[in-house]
């Protein structure tokens, strides 16, 4: 069940919590980019909103966040519908509606180190979040972006029987790791008359080590990328990886960068490297990550969904 957006002091307090967290994350991203000798505007911040209410998404959108991600279809679908409704101006009380609009102190001028801009030839949508999905300003390359409204990523392990429902709301799927899933997702995209950007999830486990993170073996990435590239309804965007549990993150992200380089030799537009979460995104930035999936550092410690 998706909790409604409520007004009053609790809403204002939550907005301040999120504003503080966002400023801290943006500062850390800028510092990581500087340490790596990279411009901060190469990096896309994706707010991983799993287990958090639609109201938090609306508030972060008002603070300038344009990319969001979910990892469970059954939670995401009603949340997407609720957020779309909220951001269209319906069922928003005056306080939260005001909080949704970017405040002057939050809208950093061009060139401000605290402003993480979106890559690509056009700016992000002027209203509503750009959920990690196909959309104007969301992603360089051939992927198209919605005129307005959210741009959503699906980032969790995806079962084949969930591919069609996910295709109904997600613009990006970052966890494609096998051929049957490609076929199912392409079929879902065509059934909804949509185009979905795809990242190949690459296993970053060292040989003989299984952390249960999932992903295609590096040796099989090219074949899977070729399949995505010829599948109607799908656009090959790049690669995604999760650092193995209990092991240093940077060597894993270095392996992901090598896989990305290999894929781009055959598919030059597949330039996305989605890597790094709250605890390890600095290491990911150092190894060329373009998209950072941040949850806890933005929203706070994990909690269950009522």
PDB file of C-alpha atoms in Angstrom:
ATOM      1  CA  UNK A   1       0.000   0.000   0.000  1.00  0.00           C
ATOM      2  CA  UNK A   2       1.338   3.432  -0.954  1.00  0.00           C
ATOM      3  CA  UNK A   3       1.066   5.974   1.835  1.00  0.00           C
ATOM      4  CA  UNK A   4      -0.560   9.286   0.836  1.00  0.00           C
ATOM      5  CA  UNK A   5       1.370  12.519   0.931  1.00  0.00           C
ATOM      6  CA  UNK A   6       0.529  14.303   4.139  1.00  0.00           C
ATOM      7  CA  UNK A   7       0.995  17.953   5.061  1.00  0.00           C
ATOM      8  CA  UNK A   8       1.914  19.627   8.315  1.00  0.00           C
ATOM      9  CA  UNK A   9       5.103  19.771  10.375  1.00  0.00           C
ATOM     10  CA  UNK A  10       6.043  16.148   9.717  1.00  0.00           C
ATOM     11  CA  UNK A  11       6.157  16.832   5.972  1.00  0.00           C
ATOM     12  CA  UNK A  12       8.310  19.937   6.448  1.00  0.00           C
ATOM     13  CA  UNK A  13      10.650  18.044   8.768  1.00  0.00           C
ATOM     14  CA  UNK A  14      11.050  15.203   6.291  1.00  0.00           C
ATOM     15  CA  UNK A  15      11.787  17.653   3.518  1.00  0.00           C
ATOM     16  CA  UNK A  16      14.591  19.165   5.581  1.00  0.00           C
ATOM     17  CA  UNK A  17      16.004  15.704   6.312  1.00  0.00           C
ATOM     18  CA  UNK A  18      16.026  14.863   2.627  1.00  0.00           C
ATOM     19  CA  UNK A  19      17.464  18.263   1.681  1.00  0.00           C
ATOM     20  CA  UNK A  20      20.328  17.787   4.148  1.00  0.00           C
ATOM     21  CA  UNK A  21      21.021  14.245   2.921  1.00  0.00           C
ATOM     22  CA  UNK A  22      20.912  15.316  -0.717  1.00  0.00           C
ATOM     23  CA  UNK A  23      23.349  18.180  -0.156  1.00  0.00           C
ATOM     24  CA  UNK A  24      25.731  15.778   1.585  1.00  0.00           C
ATOM     25  CA  UNK A  25      25.502  13.215  -1.230  1.00  0.00           C
ATOM     26  CA  UNK A  26      26.015  15.845  -3.917  1.00  0.00           C
ATOM     27  CA  UNK A  27      29.049  17.136  -2.078  1.00  0.00           C
ATOM     28  CA  UNK A  28      30.492  13.632  -1.803  1.00  0.00           C
ATOM     29  CA  UNK A  29      29.852  12.986  -5.493  1.00  0.00           C
ATOM     30  CA  UNK A  30      31.569  16.233  -6.445  1.00  0.00           C
ATOM     31  CA  UNK A  31      34.545  15.324  -4.238  1.00  0.00           C
ATOM     32  CA  UNK A  32      34.775  11.833  -5.748  1.00  0.00           C
ATOM     33  CA  UNK A  33      34.652  13.283  -9.249  1.00  0.00           C
ATOM     34  CA  UNK A  34      37.383  15.808  -8.440  1.00  0.00           C
ATOM     35  CA  UNK A  35      39.579  13.085  -6.942  1.00  0.00           C
ATOM     36  CA  UNK A  36      39.162  11.043 -10.128  1.00  0.00           C
ATOM     37  CA  UNK A  37      39.898  14.022 -12.378  1.00  0.00           C
ATOM     38  CA  UNK A  38      36.400  13.938 -13.831  1.00  0.00           C
ATOM     39  CA  UNK A  39      33.742  16.651 -14.185  1.00  0.00           C
ATOM     40  CA  UNK A  40      30.829  16.094 -11.824  1.00  0.00           C
ATOM     41  CA  UNK A  41      28.325  16.691 -14.606  1.00  0.00           C
ATOM     42  CA  UNK A  42      29.351  13.360 -16.168  1.00  0.00           C
ATOM     43  CA  UNK A  43      27.614  11.615 -13.255  1.00  0.00           C
ATOM     44  CA  UNK A  44      23.946  10.789 -12.923  1.00  0.00           C
ATOM     45  CA  UNK A  45      22.499  10.427  -9.433  1.00  0.00           C
ATOM     46  CA  UNK A  46      19.765   7.780  -9.203  1.00  0.00           C
ATOM     47  CA  UNK A  47      17.725   7.830  -6.003  1.00  0.00           C
ATOM     48  CA  UNK A  48      16.872   4.234  -5.084  1.00  0.00           C
ATOM     49  CA  UNK A  49      13.453   4.706  -3.542  1.00  0.00           C
ATOM     50  CA  UNK A  50      12.654   1.079  -2.750  1.00  0.00           C
ATOM     51  CA  UNK A  51      10.958   0.704   0.655  1.00  0.00           C
ATOM     52  CA  UNK A  52      10.273   4.440   0.812  1.00  0.00           C
ATOM     53  CA  UNK A  53       6.912   6.171   0.261  1.00  0.00           C
ATOM     54  CA  UNK A  54       5.789   8.111  -2.771  1.00  0.00           C
ATOM     55  CA  UNK A  55       5.824  11.265  -0.644  1.00  0.00           C
ATOM     56  CA  UNK A  56       9.613  11.033  -0.303  1.00  0.00           C
ATOM     57  CA  UNK A  57       9.918  10.784  -4.069  1.00  0.00           C
ATOM     58  CA  UNK A  58       7.773  13.900  -4.522  1.00  0.00           C
ATOM     59  CA  UNK A  59       9.846  15.810  -1.982  1.00  0.00           C
ATOM     60  CA  UNK A  60      13.176  14.781  -3.524  1.00  0.00           C
ATOM     61  CA  UNK A  61      11.825  15.728  -6.930  1.00  0.00           C
ATOM     62  CA  UNK A  62      11.166  19.190  -5.546  1.00  0.00           C
ATOM     63  CA  UNK A  63      14.781  19.314  -4.449  1.00  0.00           C
ATOM     64  CA  UNK A  64      15.988  18.662  -7.985  1.00  0.00           C
ATOM     65  CA  UNK A  65      16.403  14.870  -8.123  1.00  0.00           C
ATOM     66  CA  UNK A  66      15.279  13.553 -11.486  1.00  0.00           C
ATOM     67  CA  UNK A  67      16.200   9.833 -11.499  1.00  0.00           C
ATOM     68  CA  UNK A  68      14.621   7.203  -9.270  1.00  0.00           C
ATOM     69  CA  UNK A  69      14.781   3.407  -9.109  1.00  0.00           C
ATOM     70  CA  UNK A  70      12.876   0.465  -7.701  1.00  0.00           C
ATOM     71  CA  UNK A  71      13.715  -3.216  -7.319  1.00  0.00           C
ATOM     72  CA  UNK A  72      10.356  -4.938  -6.751  1.00  0.00           C
ATOM     73  CA  UNK A  73       7.591  -4.846  -9.331  1.00  0.00           C
ATOM     74  CA  UNK A  74       4.791  -5.283  -6.817  1.00  0.00           C
ATOM     75  CA  UNK A  75       5.940  -2.252  -4.835  1.00  0.00           C
ATOM     76  CA  UNK A  76       6.958  -0.142  -7.797  1.00  0.00           C
ATOM     77  CA  UNK A  77       3.829  -0.278  -9.950  1.00  0.00           C
ATOM     78  CA  UNK A  78       1.447   1.377  -7.455  1.00  0.00           C
ATOM     79  CA  UNK A  79       4.178   3.783  -6.357  1.00  0.00           C
ATOM     80  CA  UNK A  80       4.785   4.911  -9.933  1.00  0.00           C
ATOM     81  CA  UNK A  81       1.061   5.529 -10.342  1.00  0.00           C
ATOM     82  CA  UNK A  82       0.897   7.452  -7.057  1.00  0.00           C
ATOM     83  CA  UNK A  83       3.919   9.607  -7.832  1.00  0.00           C
ATOM     84  CA  UNK A  84       2.647  10.391 -11.314  1.00  0.00           C
ATOM     85  CA  UNK A  85      -0.632  11.479  -9.772  1.00  0.00           C
ATOM     86  CA  UNK A  86       1.078  13.589  -7.115  1.00  0.00           C
ATOM     87  CA  UNK A  87       3.384  15.301  -9.577  1.00  0.00           C
ATOM     88  CA  UNK A  88       0.529  16.130 -11.901  1.00  0.00           C
ATOM     89  CA  UNK A  89      -0.793  18.352  -9.110  1.00  0.00           C
ATOM     90  CA  UNK A  90      -3.618  16.135  -7.935  1.00  0.00           C
ATOM     91  CA  UNK A  91      -4.056  15.146  -4.299  1.00  0.00           C
ATOM     92  CA  UNK A  92      -1.255  17.424  -3.158  1.00  0.00           C
ATOM     93  CA  UNK A  93      -2.037  19.689  -0.241  1.00  0.00           C
ATOM     94  CA  UNK A  94      -0.673  23.228  -0.371  1.00  0.00           C
ATOM     95  CA  UNK A  95       2.352  22.594   1.877  1.00  0.00           C
ATOM     96  CA  UNK A  96       3.618  19.539   0.032  1.00  0.00           C
ATOM     97  CA  UNK A  97       2.772  21.108  -3.319  1.00  0.00           C
ATOM     98  CA  UNK A  98       4.951  24.050  -2.315  1.00  0.00           C
ATOM     99  CA  UNK A  99       7.690  21.713  -1.105  1.00  0.00           C
ATOM    100  CA  UNK A 100       7.614  19.936  -4.449  1.00  0.00           C
ATOM    101  CA  UNK A 101       8.606  23.094  -6.321  1.00  0.00           C
ATOM    102  CA  UNK A 102      12.365  23.722  -6.371  1.00  0.00           C
ATOM    103  CA  UNK A 103      13.207  26.435  -3.870  1.00  0.00           C
ATOM    104  CA  UNK A 104      15.685  29.143  -4.783  1.00  0.00           C
ATOM    105  CA  UNK A 105      18.210  27.883  -2.256  1.00  0.00           C
ATOM    106  CA  UNK A 106      18.029  24.389  -3.797  1.00  0.00           C
ATOM    107  CA  UNK A 107      18.284  25.407  -7.454  1.00  0.00           C
ATOM    108  CA  UNK A 108      22.018  25.771  -7.895  1.00  0.00           C
ATOM    109  CA  UNK A 109      23.218  27.994 -10.747  1.00  0.00           C
ATOM    110  CA  UNK A 110      24.917  26.433 -13.728  1.00  0.00           C
ATOM    111  CA  UNK A 111      28.452  25.465 -12.843  1.00  0.00           C
ATOM    112  CA  UNK A 112      27.770  25.162  -9.100  1.00  0.00           C
ATOM    113  CA  UNK A 113      29.677  22.168  -7.729  1.00  0.00           C
ATOM    114  CA  UNK A 114      26.619  21.140  -5.706  1.00  0.00           C
ATOM    115  CA  UNK A 115      24.493  20.707  -8.812  1.00  0.00           C
ATOM    116  CA  UNK A 116      24.831  17.260 -10.405  1.00  0.00           C
ATOM    117  CA  UNK A 117      23.435  17.817 -13.889  1.00  0.00           C
ATOM    118  CA  UNK A 118      22.133  15.209 -16.254  1.00  0.00           C
ATOM    119  CA  UNK A 119      24.281  14.137 -19.233  1.00  0.00           C
ATOM    120  CA  UNK A 120      23.133  14.215 -22.789  1.00  0.00           C
ATOM    121  CA  UNK A 121      22.349  16.765 -25.453  1.00  0.00           C
ATOM    122  CA  UNK A 122      19.276  18.205 -23.745  1.00  0.00           C
ATOM    123  CA  UNK A 123      18.315  19.220 -20.253  1.00  0.00           C
ATOM    124  CA  UNK A 124      16.278  17.000 -17.956  1.00  0.00           C
ATOM    125  CA  UNK A 125      12.495  17.561 -17.956  1.00  0.00           C
ATOM    126  CA  UNK A 126      11.505  20.913 -16.495  1.00  0.00           C
ATOM    127  CA  UNK A 127       8.794  19.343 -14.372  1.00  0.00           C
ATOM    128  CA  UNK A 128       8.666  15.998 -12.631  1.00  0.00           C
ATOM    129  CA  UNK A 129      11.464  13.545 -12.095  1.00  0.00           C
ATOM    130  CA  UNK A 130      13.269  11.784 -14.875  1.00  0.00           C
ATOM    131  CA  UNK A 131      12.957   8.211 -13.648  1.00  0.00           C
ATOM    132  CA  UNK A 132      15.800   6.130 -14.854  1.00  0.00           C
ATOM    133  CA  UNK A 133      14.154   5.428 -18.072  1.00  0.00           C
ATOM    134  CA  UNK A 134      13.932   6.584 -21.573  1.00  0.00           C
ATOM    135  CA  UNK A 135      13.506  10.299 -21.630  1.00  0.00           C
ATOM    136  CA  UNK A 136      14.730  13.617 -22.917  1.00  0.00           C
ATOM    137  CA  UNK A 137      17.929  14.478 -21.084  1.00  0.00           C
ATOM    138  CA  UNK A 138      18.035  11.221 -19.145  1.00  0.00           C
ATOM    139  CA  UNK A 139      20.528   9.427 -21.255  1.00  0.00           C
ATOM    140  CA  UNK A 140      22.869  10.206 -24.110  1.00  0.00           C
ATOM    141  CA  UNK A 141      22.447   8.167 -27.239  1.00  0.00           C
ATOM    142  CA  UNK A 142      19.382   6.948 -29.092  1.00  0.00           C
ATOM    143  CA  UNK A 143      17.070   6.520 -26.096  1.00  0.00           C
ATOM    144  CA  UNK A 144      14.145   8.938 -26.147  1.00  0.00           C
ATOM    145  CA  UNK A 145      12.887  10.649 -22.970  1.00  0.00           C
ATOM    146  CA  UNK A 146       9.348  11.494 -21.867  1.00  0.00           C
ATOM    147  CA  UNK A 147       8.298  15.095 -22.416  1.00  0.00           C
ATOM    148  CA  UNK A 148       7.463  15.305 -18.719  1.00  0.00           C
ATOM    149  CA  UNK A 149       6.947  13.073 -15.735  1.00  0.00           C
ATOM    150  CA  UNK A 150       9.110  10.425 -14.192  1.00  0.00           C
ATOM    151  CA  UNK A 151      11.848   8.309 -15.682  1.00  0.00           C
ATOM    152  CA  UNK A 152      12.076   5.017 -13.701  1.00  0.00           C
ATOM    153  CA  UNK A 153      14.803   2.378 -13.425  1.00  0.00           C
ATOM    154  CA  UNK A 154      14.205  -1.213 -12.453  1.00  0.00           C
ATOM    155  CA  UNK A 155      17.363  -2.389 -10.663  1.00  0.00           C
ATOM    156  CA  UNK A 156      16.436  -5.656  -8.949  1.00  0.00           C
ATOM    157  CA  UNK A 157      16.853  -9.233 -10.081  1.00  0.00           C
ATOM    158  CA  UNK A 158      14.032  -9.790 -12.531  1.00  0.00           C
ATOM    159  CA  UNK A 159      12.110 -13.012 -13.049  1.00  0.00           C
ATOM    160  CA  UNK A 160      10.961 -13.768 -16.549  1.00  0.00           C
ATOM    161  CA  UNK A 161       7.282 -13.796 -15.553  1.00  0.00           C
ATOM    162  CA  UNK A 162       7.641 -10.254 -14.166  1.00  0.00           C
ATOM    163  CA  UNK A 163       9.207  -8.829 -17.325  1.00  0.00           C
ATOM    164  CA  UNK A 164       5.943  -7.842 -18.992  1.00  0.00           C
ATOM    165  CA  UNK A 165       4.500  -6.037 -15.934  1.00  0.00           C
ATOM    166  CA  UNK A 166       7.806  -4.202 -15.440  1.00  0.00           C
ATOM    167  CA  UNK A 167       7.754  -3.160 -19.092  1.00  0.00           C
ATOM    168  CA  UNK A 168       4.499  -1.362 -18.385  1.00  0.00           C
ATOM    169  CA  UNK A 169       6.093   1.252 -16.114  1.00  0.00           C
ATOM    170  CA  UNK A 170       9.914   1.069 -16.244  1.00  0.00           C
ATOM    171  CA  UNK A 171      11.810   3.023 -18.844  1.00  0.00           C
ATOM    172  CA  UNK A 172      15.122   1.414 -17.941  1.00  0.00           C
ATOM    173  CA  UNK A 173      15.870  -2.115 -16.769  1.00  0.00           C
ATOM    174  CA  UNK A 174      19.391  -2.401 -15.387  1.00  0.00           C
ATOM    175  CA  UNK A 175      19.425  -6.065 -14.404  1.00  0.00           C
ATOM    176  CA  UNK A 176      19.208  -8.008 -17.666  1.00  0.00           C
ATOM    177  CA  UNK A 177      21.513 -11.031 -17.426  1.00  0.00           C
ATOM    178  CA  UNK A 178      20.151 -13.820 -19.662  1.00  0.00           C
ATOM    179  CA  UNK A 179      18.634 -14.369 -23.089  1.00  0.00           C
ATOM    180  CA  UNK A 180      15.130 -15.534 -22.038  1.00  0.00           C
ATOM    181  CA  UNK A 181      14.756 -12.328 -20.028  1.00  0.00           C
ATOM    182  CA  UNK A 182      15.740 -10.260 -23.076  1.00  0.00           C
ATOM    183  CA  UNK A 183      13.046 -11.939 -25.130  1.00  0.00           C
ATOM    184  CA  UNK A 184      10.393 -11.538 -22.434  1.00  0.00           C
ATOM    185  CA  UNK A 185      11.238  -7.884 -21.846  1.00  0.00           C
ATOM    186  CA  UNK A 186      11.238  -7.104 -25.561  1.00  0.00           C
ATOM    187  CA  UNK A 187       7.831  -8.725 -25.870  1.00  0.00           C
ATOM    188  CA  UNK A 188       6.546  -6.643 -22.968  1.00  0.00           C
ATOM    189  CA  UNK A 189       7.932  -3.431 -24.449  1.00  0.00           C
ATOM    190  CA  UNK A 190       6.272  -4.116 -27.784  1.00  0.00           C
ATOM    191  CA  UNK A 191       2.966  -4.987 -26.139  1.00  0.00           C
ATOM    192  CA  UNK A 192       2.953  -1.572 -24.449  1.00  0.00           C
ATOM    193  CA  UNK A 193       4.318   0.157 -27.576  1.00  0.00           C
ATOM    194  CA  UNK A 194       7.296   1.403 -25.572  1.00  0.00           C
ATOM    195  CA  UNK A 195      11.066   1.457 -25.867  1.00  0.00           C
ATOM    196  CA  UNK A 196      13.113   0.332 -22.858  1.00  0.00           C
ATOM    197  CA  UNK A 197      16.765   1.083 -22.219  1.00  0.00           C
ATOM    198  CA  UNK A 198      18.690  -1.956 -21.012  1.00  0.00           C
ATOM    199  CA  UNK A 199      21.844  -2.358 -18.966  1.00  0.00           C
ATOM    200  CA  UNK A 200      23.449  -5.778 -18.834  1.00  0.00           C
ATOM    201  CA  UNK A 201      24.067  -6.792 -15.236  1.00  0.00           C
ATOM    202  CA  UNK A 202      27.575  -8.245 -15.103  1.00  0.00           C
ATOM    203  CA  UNK A 203      28.688 -10.678 -12.411  1.00  0.00           C
ATOM    204  CA  UNK A 204      31.656  -9.133 -10.605  1.00  0.00           C
ATOM    205  CA  UNK A 205      32.377 -12.179  -8.442  1.00  0.00           C
ATOM    206  CA  UNK A 206      35.961 -13.435  -8.713  1.00  0.00           C
ATOM    207  CA  UNK A 207      36.439 -16.977 -10.025  1.00  0.00           C
ATOM    208  CA  UNK A 208      35.223 -19.534  -7.505  1.00  0.00           C
ATOM    209  CA  UNK A 209      33.379 -16.929  -5.435  1.00  0.00           C
ATOM    210  CA  UNK A 210      29.574 -16.635  -5.456  1.00  0.00           C
ATOM    211  CA  UNK A 211      28.018 -13.772  -3.520  1.00  0.00           C
ATOM    212  CA  UNK A 212      24.531 -14.257  -4.960  1.00  0.00           C
ATOM    213  CA  UNK A 213      24.470 -10.832  -6.630  1.00  0.00           C
ATOM    214  CA  UNK A 214      23.517 -12.283 -10.012  1.00  0.00           C
ATOM    215  CA  UNK A 215      24.685 -11.162 -13.418  1.00  0.00           C
ATOM    216  CA  UNK A 216      25.985 -12.505 -16.711  1.00  0.00           C
ATOM    217  CA  UNK A 217      29.556 -13.800 -16.857  1.00  0.00           C
ATOM    218  CA  UNK A 218      31.935 -11.325 -18.525  1.00  0.00           C
ATOM    219  CA  UNK A 219      32.713 -13.883 -21.222  1.00  0.00           C
ATOM    220  CA  UNK A 220      29.027 -13.946 -22.231  1.00  0.00           C
ATOM    221  CA  UNK A 221      28.415 -10.193 -22.268  1.00  0.00           C
ATOM    222  CA  UNK A 222      29.012  -9.641 -25.980  1.00  0.00           C
ATOM    223  CA  UNK A 223      26.564 -12.339 -27.058  1.00  0.00           C
ATOM    224  CA  UNK A 224      23.904 -10.973 -24.708  1.00  0.00           C
ATOM    225  CA  UNK A 225      24.577  -7.423 -25.863  1.00  0.00           C
ATOM    226  CA  UNK A 226      24.211  -8.486 -29.476  1.00  0.00           C
ATOM    227  CA  UNK A 227      20.814  -9.995 -28.658  1.00  0.00           C
ATOM    228  CA  UNK A 228      19.590  -6.843 -26.935  1.00  0.00           C
ATOM    229  CA  UNK A 229      20.833  -4.695 -29.804  1.00  0.00           C
ATOM    230  CA  UNK A 230      18.694  -6.545 -32.362  1.00  0.00           C
ATOM    231  CA  UNK A 231      15.606  -6.860 -30.148  1.00  0.00           C
ATOM    232  CA  UNK A 232      12.755  -4.552 -31.118  1.00  0.00           C
ATOM    233  CA  UNK A 233      11.548  -2.487 -28.192  1.00  0.00           C
ATOM    234  CA  UNK A 234      14.943  -2.493 -26.442  1.00  0.00           C
ATOM    235  CA  UNK A 235      17.963  -0.169 -26.583  1.00  0.00           C
ATOM    236  CA  UNK A 236      21.348  -1.355 -25.345  1.00  0.00           C
ATOM    237  CA  UNK A 237      22.522   1.349 -22.907  1.00  0.00           C
ATOM    238  CA  UNK A 238      25.525  -0.244 -21.190  1.00  0.00           C
ATOM    239  CA  UNK A 239      26.443  -2.331 -18.163  1.00  0.00           C
ATOM    240  CA  UNK A 240      25.554  -2.501 -14.495  1.00  0.00           C
ATOM    241  CA  UNK A 241      27.361  -4.184 -11.627  1.00  0.00           C
ATOM    242  CA  UNK A 242      27.183  -4.650  -7.868  1.00  0.00           C
ATOM    243  CA  UNK A 243      30.378  -5.096  -5.871  1.00  0.00           C
ATOM    244  CA  UNK A 244      30.634  -8.549  -4.246  1.00  0.00           C
ATOM    245  CA  UNK A 245      29.767  -8.722  -0.579  1.00  0.00           C
ATOM    246  CA  UNK A 246      32.739  -8.939   1.736  1.00  0.00           C
ATOM    247  CA  UNK A 247      35.332  -8.035  -0.903  1.00  0.00           C
ATOM    248  CA  UNK A 248      37.010  -4.730  -1.837  1.00  0.00           C
ATOM    249  CA  UNK A 249      34.789  -2.798  -4.233  1.00  0.00           C
ATOM    250  CA  UNK A 250      37.327  -1.071  -6.462  1.00  0.00           C
ATOM    251  CA  UNK A 251      38.823  -4.179  -8.112  1.00  0.00           C
ATOM    252  CA  UNK A 252      35.280  -5.283  -8.936  1.00  0.00           C
ATOM    253  CA  UNK A 253      34.474  -1.938 -10.522  1.00  0.00           C
ATOM    254  CA  UNK A 254      37.745  -2.101 -12.461  1.00  0.00           C
ATOM    255  CA  UNK A 255      36.549  -5.431 -13.932  1.00  0.00           C
ATOM    256  CA  UNK A 256      33.231  -3.800 -14.847  1.00  0.00           C
ATOM    257  CA  UNK A 257      35.066  -1.001 -16.622  1.00  0.00           C
ATOM    258  CA  UNK A 258      37.008  -3.554 -18.662  1.00  0.00           C
ATOM    259  CA  UNK A 259      33.771  -5.284 -19.646  1.00  0.00           C
ATOM    260  CA  UNK A 260      32.287  -1.912 -20.620  1.00  0.00           C
ATOM    261  CA  UNK A 261      35.288  -1.156 -22.815  1.00  0.00           C
ATOM    262  CA  UNK A 262      34.867  -4.544 -24.515  1.00  0.00           C
ATOM    263  CA  UNK A 263      31.145  -3.961 -25.106  1.00  0.00           C
ATOM    264  CA  UNK A 264      31.667  -0.461 -26.476  1.00  0.00           C
ATOM    265  CA  UNK A 265      34.100  -1.702 -29.088  1.00  0.00           C
ATOM    266  CA  UNK A 266      31.147  -3.569 -30.642  1.00  0.00           C
ATOM    267  CA  UNK A 267      28.365  -1.204 -29.525  1.00  0.00           C
ATOM    268  CA  UNK A 268      29.788   2.321 -29.191  1.00  0.00           C
ATOM    269  CA  UNK A 269      26.533   3.855 -27.918  1.00  0.00           C
ATOM    270  CA  UNK A 270      26.394   1.464 -24.935  1.00  0.00           C
ATOM    271  CA  UNK A 271      28.317   3.934 -22.779  1.00  0.00           C
ATOM    272  CA  UNK A 272      26.548   3.624 -19.420  1.00  0.00           C
ATOM    273  CA  UNK A 273      28.422   2.144 -16.463  1.00  0.00           C
ATOM    274  CA  UNK A 274      25.948   1.873 -13.594  1.00  0.00           C
ATOM    275  CA  UNK A 275      27.940   1.131 -10.447  1.00  0.00           C
ATOM    276  CA  UNK A 276      28.316   2.310  -6.902  1.00  0.00           C
ATOM    277  CA  UNK A 277      25.889   2.592  -4.020  1.00  0.00           C
ATOM    278  CA  UNK A 278      25.887   4.582  -0.791  1.00  0.00           C
ATOM    279  CA  UNK A 279      28.933   2.843   0.706  1.00  0.00           C
ATOM    280  CA  UNK A 280      31.140   2.499  -2.375  1.00  0.00           C
ATOM    281  CA  UNK A 281      30.235   5.056  -5.021  1.00  0.00           C
ATOM    282  CA  UNK A 282      33.550   6.916  -4.678  1.00  0.00           C
ATOM    283  CA  UNK A 283      35.365   3.754  -5.792  1.00  0.00           C
ATOM    284  CA  UNK A 284      32.909   3.400  -8.676  1.00  0.00           C
ATOM    285  CA  UNK A 285      33.512   6.993  -9.786  1.00  0.00           C
ATOM    286  CA  UNK A 286      37.262   6.325  -9.760  1.00  0.00           C
ATOM    287  CA  UNK A 287      36.673   3.428 -12.178  1.00  0.00           C
ATOM    288  CA  UNK A 288      34.518   5.323 -14.648  1.00  0.00           C
ATOM    289  CA  UNK A 289      30.956   4.888 -13.370  1.00  0.00           C
ATOM    290  CA  UNK A 290      28.436   7.160 -15.087  1.00  0.00           C
ATOM    291  CA  UNK A 291      25.342   6.320 -13.021  1.00  0.00           C
ATOM    292  CA  UNK A 292      25.320   6.028  -9.220  1.00  0.00           C
ATOM    293  CA  UNK A 293      22.516   4.178  -7.421  1.00  0.00           C
ATOM    294  CA  UNK A 294      22.130   5.850  -4.017  1.00  0.00           C
ATOM    295  CA  UNK A 295      19.534   4.785  -1.453  1.00  0.00           C
ATOM    296  CA  UNK A 296      20.506   4.828   2.228  1.00  0.00           C
ATOM    297  CA  UNK A 297      22.635   7.962   2.022  1.00  0.00           C
ATOM    298  CA  UNK A 298      19.642   9.862   0.633  1.00  0.00           C
ATOM    299  CA  UNK A 299      16.659   8.372   2.414  1.00  0.00           C
ATOM    300  CA  UNK A 300      18.204   7.142   5.655  1.00  0.00           C
ATOM    301  CA  UNK A 301      18.525   3.647   7.165  1.00  0.00           C
ATOM    302  CA  UNK A 302      16.424   0.972   5.550  1.00  0.00           C
ATOM    303  CA  UNK A 303      12.935   0.301   6.791  1.00  0.00           C
ATOM    304  CA  UNK A 304      10.143  -2.037   5.807  1.00  0.00           C
ATOM    305  CA  UNK A 305       7.118  -1.041   3.779  1.00  0.00           C
ATOM    306  CA  UNK A 306       3.889  -1.149   5.818  1.00  0.00           C
TER     307      UNK A 306
END
